[in-house]
Amino acid sequence: MDLLDQLMNHTSVRKFTKEKLSSAIKKQLVLSAQSGSSSNFIQSYSIIEVTDPQKLEIIEGLSNCFGYVKDAGAFYVFIADLNKHAQILAQQDHSLAALKNEEAFTVSVVDTTIAAQTLSVYAESLGLGICYIGGIRNDLFKMAELLELPEYTFPLFGLSVGYPAEKNEVKPRLPLQDIQHVDRYQPMTEERILAYDHLMQDYYGQRSSNSADTDWSRKMLAHFYEPRRPQTKEFLKKQGFLF
Ligand SMILES: Cc1cc2nc3c(=O)[nH]c(=O)nc-3n(C[C@H](O)[C@H](O)[C@H](O)COP(=O)(O)O)c2cc1C
């Protein structure tokens, strides 16, 4: 299949067969993650494969992703990781100020995301399904305790990978004209938002599982109704970041 066709057919998989991934495939997946670009070659991420059934059970519960963490073919947690770099600076008796700030954290989040998405695309090319699990950030302190995360690390998201038992319909993305701009930014107009709402209302109403009477605006209002995950700031502070 052409790569663009593969990308455009992506859907998150939330029901896997019981088959676990072989160690050969898992090695290939991590190699694919490592091949991505990295800002200034900082390589500021780590990937933790969680195999301990008790830990998987806890993560599945705190993420509220029942049925697609423990039962995935493999489950990874992607860690934005500046701990290695902190060690290098400390060895040289140098200040850690440059890796505690927003810029260093942003770079690390970008590196980590590129690694995860590269792995995801490769996994899908093998016929596997994936689902990102941002739900792990519902309890950052528990995640840090479970995975023994040191200072200057942040558990960004989980990633379930496995053989799909069910596949959802592809979700219609925003029309190109609403994300693609030339020479200057153009805000989305009210009419364009309404047009996408109609498209998404049809999608949500007609999809074969979890059909619902909703649209994109209503989803976004619910999502941003109030600040989410208020412990993030406190957790970042505990990990040594200073924003
Ligand atoms: C960073 C990130 C975190 C996500 N967290 C979750 C999650 O916790 N639980 C879940 O079911 N899906 C999660 N998703 C999947 C999104 O809901 C999904 O990508 C989006 O609805 C688009 O659907 P699609 O991937 O099927 O095209 C996450 C996706 C991303 C990129």
Coordinates of C-alpha atoms and ligand atoms in Angstrom, one line a residue:
M1 CA 0.0 0.0 0.0
D2 CA 1.2 3.5 -0.8
L3 CA 2.4 5.3 2.4
L4 CA -0.1 8.1 2.0
D5 CA -3.0 5.6 1.7
Q6 CA -1.7 3.9 4.9
L7 CA -1.6 7.2 6.7
M8 CA -5.0 8.3 5.5
N9 CA -6.5 5.0 6.7
H10 CA -5.2 5.4 10.2
T11 CA -7.6 4.8 13.0
S12 CA -6.8 4.3 16.7
V13 CA -7.4 0.6 17.7
R14 CA -9.0 0.0 21.0
K15 CA -9.6 -3.8 20.7
F16 CA -6.8 -6.1 20.1
T17 CA -6.4 -9.9 19.7
K18 CA -4.7 -11.6 22.6
E19 CA -1.5 -12.2 20.6
K20 CA 1.5 -10.6 22.1
L21 CA 4.2 -9.1 19.9
S22 CA 7.3 -11.1 19.3
S23 CA 10.6 -9.8 20.7
A24 CA 11.9 -9.4 17.0
I25 CA 9.0 -7.1 16.2
K26 CA 9.3 -5.2 19.4
K27 CA 13.0 -4.6 18.6
Q28 CA 12.1 -3.3 15.1
L29 CA 9.5 -1.0 16.6
V30 CA 12.0 0.6 19.0
L31 CA 14.6 0.9 16.2
S32 CA 12.0 2.7 14.1
A33 CA 11.3 5.1 17.0
Q34 CA 15.0 5.9 17.2
S35 CA 15.3 6.8 13.6
G36 CA 13.4 10.0 13.8
S37 CA 14.9 13.5 13.7
S38 CA 15.9 15.0 17.1
S39 CA 16.4 18.6 17.8
N40 CA 20.2 19.3 18.0
F41 CA 20.5 15.5 18.4
I42 CA 19.5 15.8 22.1
Q43 CA 17.5 12.5 21.9
S44 CA 15.6 13.5 24.9
Y45 CA 13.2 10.6 25.3
S46 CA 13.0 7.1 26.8
I47 CA 10.6 4.4 26.0
I48 CA 9.5 2.1 28.8
E49 CA 7.8 -1.2 27.8
V50 CA 5.5 -2.2 30.6
T51 CA 5.2 -5.9 30.9
D52 CA 4.4 -6.4 34.6
P53 CA 0.7 -7.4 34.7
Q54 CA 0.1 -5.6 38.0
K55 CA 1.5 -2.4 36.6
L56 CA -0.5 -2.7 33.4
E57 CA -3.6 -3.2 35.5
I58 CA -3.0 0.0 37.5
I59 CA -2.1 2.0 34.3
E60 CA -5.2 0.7 32.5
G61 CA -7.4 1.8 35.5
L62 CA -5.8 5.2 36.0
S63 CA -5.9 5.9 32.3
N64 CA -9.6 4.9 32.1
C65 CA -8.7 2.8 28.9
F66 CA -10.3 -0.5 29.9
G67 CA -9.5 -3.3 27.5
Y68 CA -6.8 -1.8 25.4
V69 CA -3.7 -1.5 27.7
K70 CA -3.4 -4.9 29.4
D71 CA -4.7 -6.7 26.3
A72 CA -2.5 -4.9 23.8
G73 CA 0.3 -6.8 22.1
A74 CA 2.7 -4.5 23.8
F75 CA 2.4 -1.3 25.9
Y76 CA 4.9 1.5 26.0
V77 CA 5.2 4.6 28.0
F78 CA 7.0 7.5 26.2
I79 CA 9.0 9.6 28.6
A80 CA 10.2 13.1 27.8
D81 CA 13.7 12.6 29.2
L82 CA 16.3 15.2 30.2
N83 CA 17.7 13.1 33.0
K84 CA 20.6 12.0 30.8
H85 CA 21.5 15.5 30.0
A86 CA 21.2 16.6 33.6
Q87 CA 23.8 13.9 34.4
I88 CA 26.2 15.3 31.8
L89 CA 25.9 18.9 33.2
A90 CA 26.2 17.7 36.8
Q91 CA 29.4 15.8 35.9
Q92 CA 30.8 19.1 34.6
D93 CA 29.6 21.0 37.7
H94 CA 27.5 23.1 35.3
S95 CA 24.2 24.8 36.2
L96 CA 21.1 22.9 35.2
A97 CA 19.2 26.1 34.4
A98 CA 19.1 25.5 30.7
L99 CA 17.3 22.2 31.0
K100 CA 14.8 23.2 33.6
N101 CA 13.0 25.7 31.5
E102 CA 10.1 25.7 29.0
E103 CA 12.3 25.6 25.9
A104 CA 14.1 22.4 27.1
F105 CA 10.8 20.8 28.0
T106 CA 9.3 21.8 24.7
V107 CA 12.2 20.2 22.8
S108 CA 11.9 17.1 24.8
V109 CA 8.2 16.8 24.2
V110 CA 8.8 17.2 20.5
D111 CA 11.6 14.6 20.4
T112 CA 9.4 12.2 22.3
T113 CA 6.4 12.7 20.0
I114 CA 8.5 12.3 16.8
A115 CA 9.8 9.0 18.2
A116 CA 6.3 7.7 19.1
Q117 CA 4.7 8.7 15.8
T118 CA 7.5 7.2 13.8
L119 CA 7.0 3.9 15.7
S120 CA 3.3 4.2 15.2
V121 CA 3.5 4.6 11.4
Y122 CA 6.0 1.7 11.2
A123 CA 3.7 -0.5 13.4
E124 CA 0.8 0.3 11.1
S125 CA 2.9 -0.7 8.1
L126 CA 3.2 -4.1 9.6
G127 CA -0.6 -4.4 9.9
L128 CA -0.5 -3.6 13.7
G129 CA -2.9 -1.1 15.3
I130 CA -2.0 1.5 17.8
C131 CA -3.6 3.8 20.4
Y132 CA -2.0 6.7 22.2
I133 CA -2.9 6.8 25.8
G134 CA -2.7 10.4 27.2
G135 CA -4.8 9.0 30.0
I136 CA -1.6 8.0 31.8
R137 CA -1.4 11.7 32.8
N138 CA -4.5 11.4 34.9
D139 CA -2.2 10.5 37.7
L140 CA 1.4 11.6 37.0
F141 CA 2.6 11.0 40.6
K142 CA 1.4 7.4 40.4
M143 CA 3.0 6.9 37.0
A144 CA 6.3 8.3 38.3
E145 CA 6.2 6.0 41.3
L146 CA 5.3 2.9 39.2
L147 CA 8.0 3.5 36.6
E148 CA 10.6 4.9 39.1
L149 CA 11.0 8.1 37.1
P150 CA 13.9 10.3 38.2
E151 CA 14.1 14.1 38.0
Y152 CA 13.9 15.8 34.6
T153 CA 11.6 13.1 33.2
F154 CA 7.9 13.4 32.3
P155 CA 5.6 10.5 31.3
L156 CA 4.1 12.1 28.2
F157 CA 1.7 9.3 26.9
G158 CA 1.3 5.6 26.7
L159 CA 1.1 3.7 23.4
S160 CA -0.8 0.4 23.0
V161 CA 0.3 -1.6 20.0
G162 CA -1.1 -4.9 18.8
Y163 CA -3.0 -7.0 16.3
P164 CA -6.4 -5.3 15.7
A165 CA -9.5 -7.3 16.6
E166 CA -11.7 -4.4 15.5
K167 CA -11.2 -1.3 13.4
N168 CA -13.1 1.9 13.6
E169 CA -14.1 4.0 10.6
V170 CA -11.6 6.7 9.6
K171 CA -12.5 10.0 11.3
P172 CA -12.9 12.9 8.9
R173 CA -10.1 15.4 9.5
L174 CA -10.6 19.2 9.2
P175 CA -10.8 20.2 5.5
L176 CA -7.4 21.1 4.1
Q177 CA -8.4 24.7 3.7
D178 CA -8.8 25.1 7.5
I179 CA -5.3 23.9 8.4
Q180 CA -3.3 24.9 5.3
H181 CA -2.3 28.5 4.9
V182 CA -0.1 30.4 2.6
D183 CA 2.1 33.3 3.7
R184 CA -0.1 34.2 6.6
Y185 CA -2.4 32.7 9.2
Q186 CA -6.1 32.7 8.5
P187 CA -8.4 32.1 11.4
M188 CA -11.2 29.6 10.8
T189 CA -14.5 31.5 10.2
E190 CA -17.7 30.7 12.0
E191 CA -19.2 29.4 8.8
R192 CA -16.2 27.0 8.3
I193 CA -16.6 25.7 11.9
L194 CA -20.3 25.2 11.2
A195 CA -19.5 23.3 8.0
Y196 CA -17.1 21.0 9.8
D197 CA -19.7 20.5 12.6
H198 CA -22.2 19.2 10.0
L199 CA -19.6 16.8 8.6
M200 CA -18.7 15.5 12.1
Q201 CA -22.3 15.3 13.3
D202 CA -23.0 12.9 10.4
Y203 CA -19.8 11.0 11.2
Y204 CA -20.7 10.7 15.0
G205 CA -24.3 9.9 14.2
Q206 CA -23.6 7.2 11.6
R207 CA -20.5 5.4 13.0
S208 CA -20.9 1.8 13.8
S209 CA -19.8 1.9 17.4
N210 CA -20.4 4.7 20.0
S211 CA -22.7 6.6 17.7
A212 CA -23.8 9.9 19.3
D213 CA -25.6 13.2 18.6
T214 CA -22.7 15.5 18.8
D215 CA -20.3 17.5 16.6
W216 CA -16.8 19.0 16.8
S217 CA -17.7 22.3 18.5
R218 CA -19.7 20.4 21.2
K219 CA -16.7 18.0 21.7
M220 CA -14.3 20.9 22.0
L221 CA -16.4 22.9 24.4
A222 CA -16.7 19.8 26.6
H223 CA -12.9 19.2 26.3
F224 CA -11.9 22.8 27.2
Y225 CA -14.8 23.5 29.5
E226 CA -12.5 23.7 32.5
P227 CA -8.7 23.2 32.9
R228 CA -7.7 19.6 32.9
R229 CA -5.2 17.7 34.9
P230 CA -4.4 20.5 37.4
Q231 CA -1.6 18.4 39.0
T232 CA 0.6 18.7 36.0
K233 CA 2.2 22.0 37.2
E234 CA 3.0 20.6 40.6
F235 CA 4.4 17.4 39.1
L236 CA 6.7 19.3 36.7
K237 CA 8.0 21.2 39.7
K238 CA 8.6 18.0 41.6
Q239 CA 10.6 16.7 38.6
G240 CA 12.8 19.7 38.7
F241 CA 11.4 21.9 36.0
L242 CA 11.0 25.6 36.6
F243 CA 8.4 27.4 34.5
Ligands
LIG1 C1 -1.3 12.3 22.6 C2 -2.6 11.5 22.4 C3 -3.2 11.0 23.5 C4 -4.3 10.2 23.4 N1 -4.9 9.6 24.5 C5 -5.9 8.8 24.3 C6 -6.5 8.1 25.5 O1 -6.0 8.3 26.6 N2 -7.5 7.2 25.3 C7 -8.0 6.9 24.0 O2 -8.9 6.1 23.9 N3 -7.5 7.6 22.9 C8 -6.5 8.5 23.0 N4 -5.9 9.1 21.9 C9 -6.5 8.8 20.6 C10 -7.3 9.9 20.0 O3 -8.5 10.0 20.7 C11 -7.5 9.7 18.5 O4 -6.2 9.8 17.9 C12 -8.4 10.8 17.9 O5 -9.7 10.7 18.4 C13 -8.5 10.6 16.4 O6 -8.9 9.3 16.1 P1 -8.1 8.3 15.2 O7 -6.7 8.2 15.8 O8 -8.9 7.0 15.2 O9 -8.0 8.9 13.8 C14 -4.8 9.9 22.1 C15 -4.2 10.5 21.0 C16 -3.1 11.3 21.1 C17 -2.4 11.8 19.9

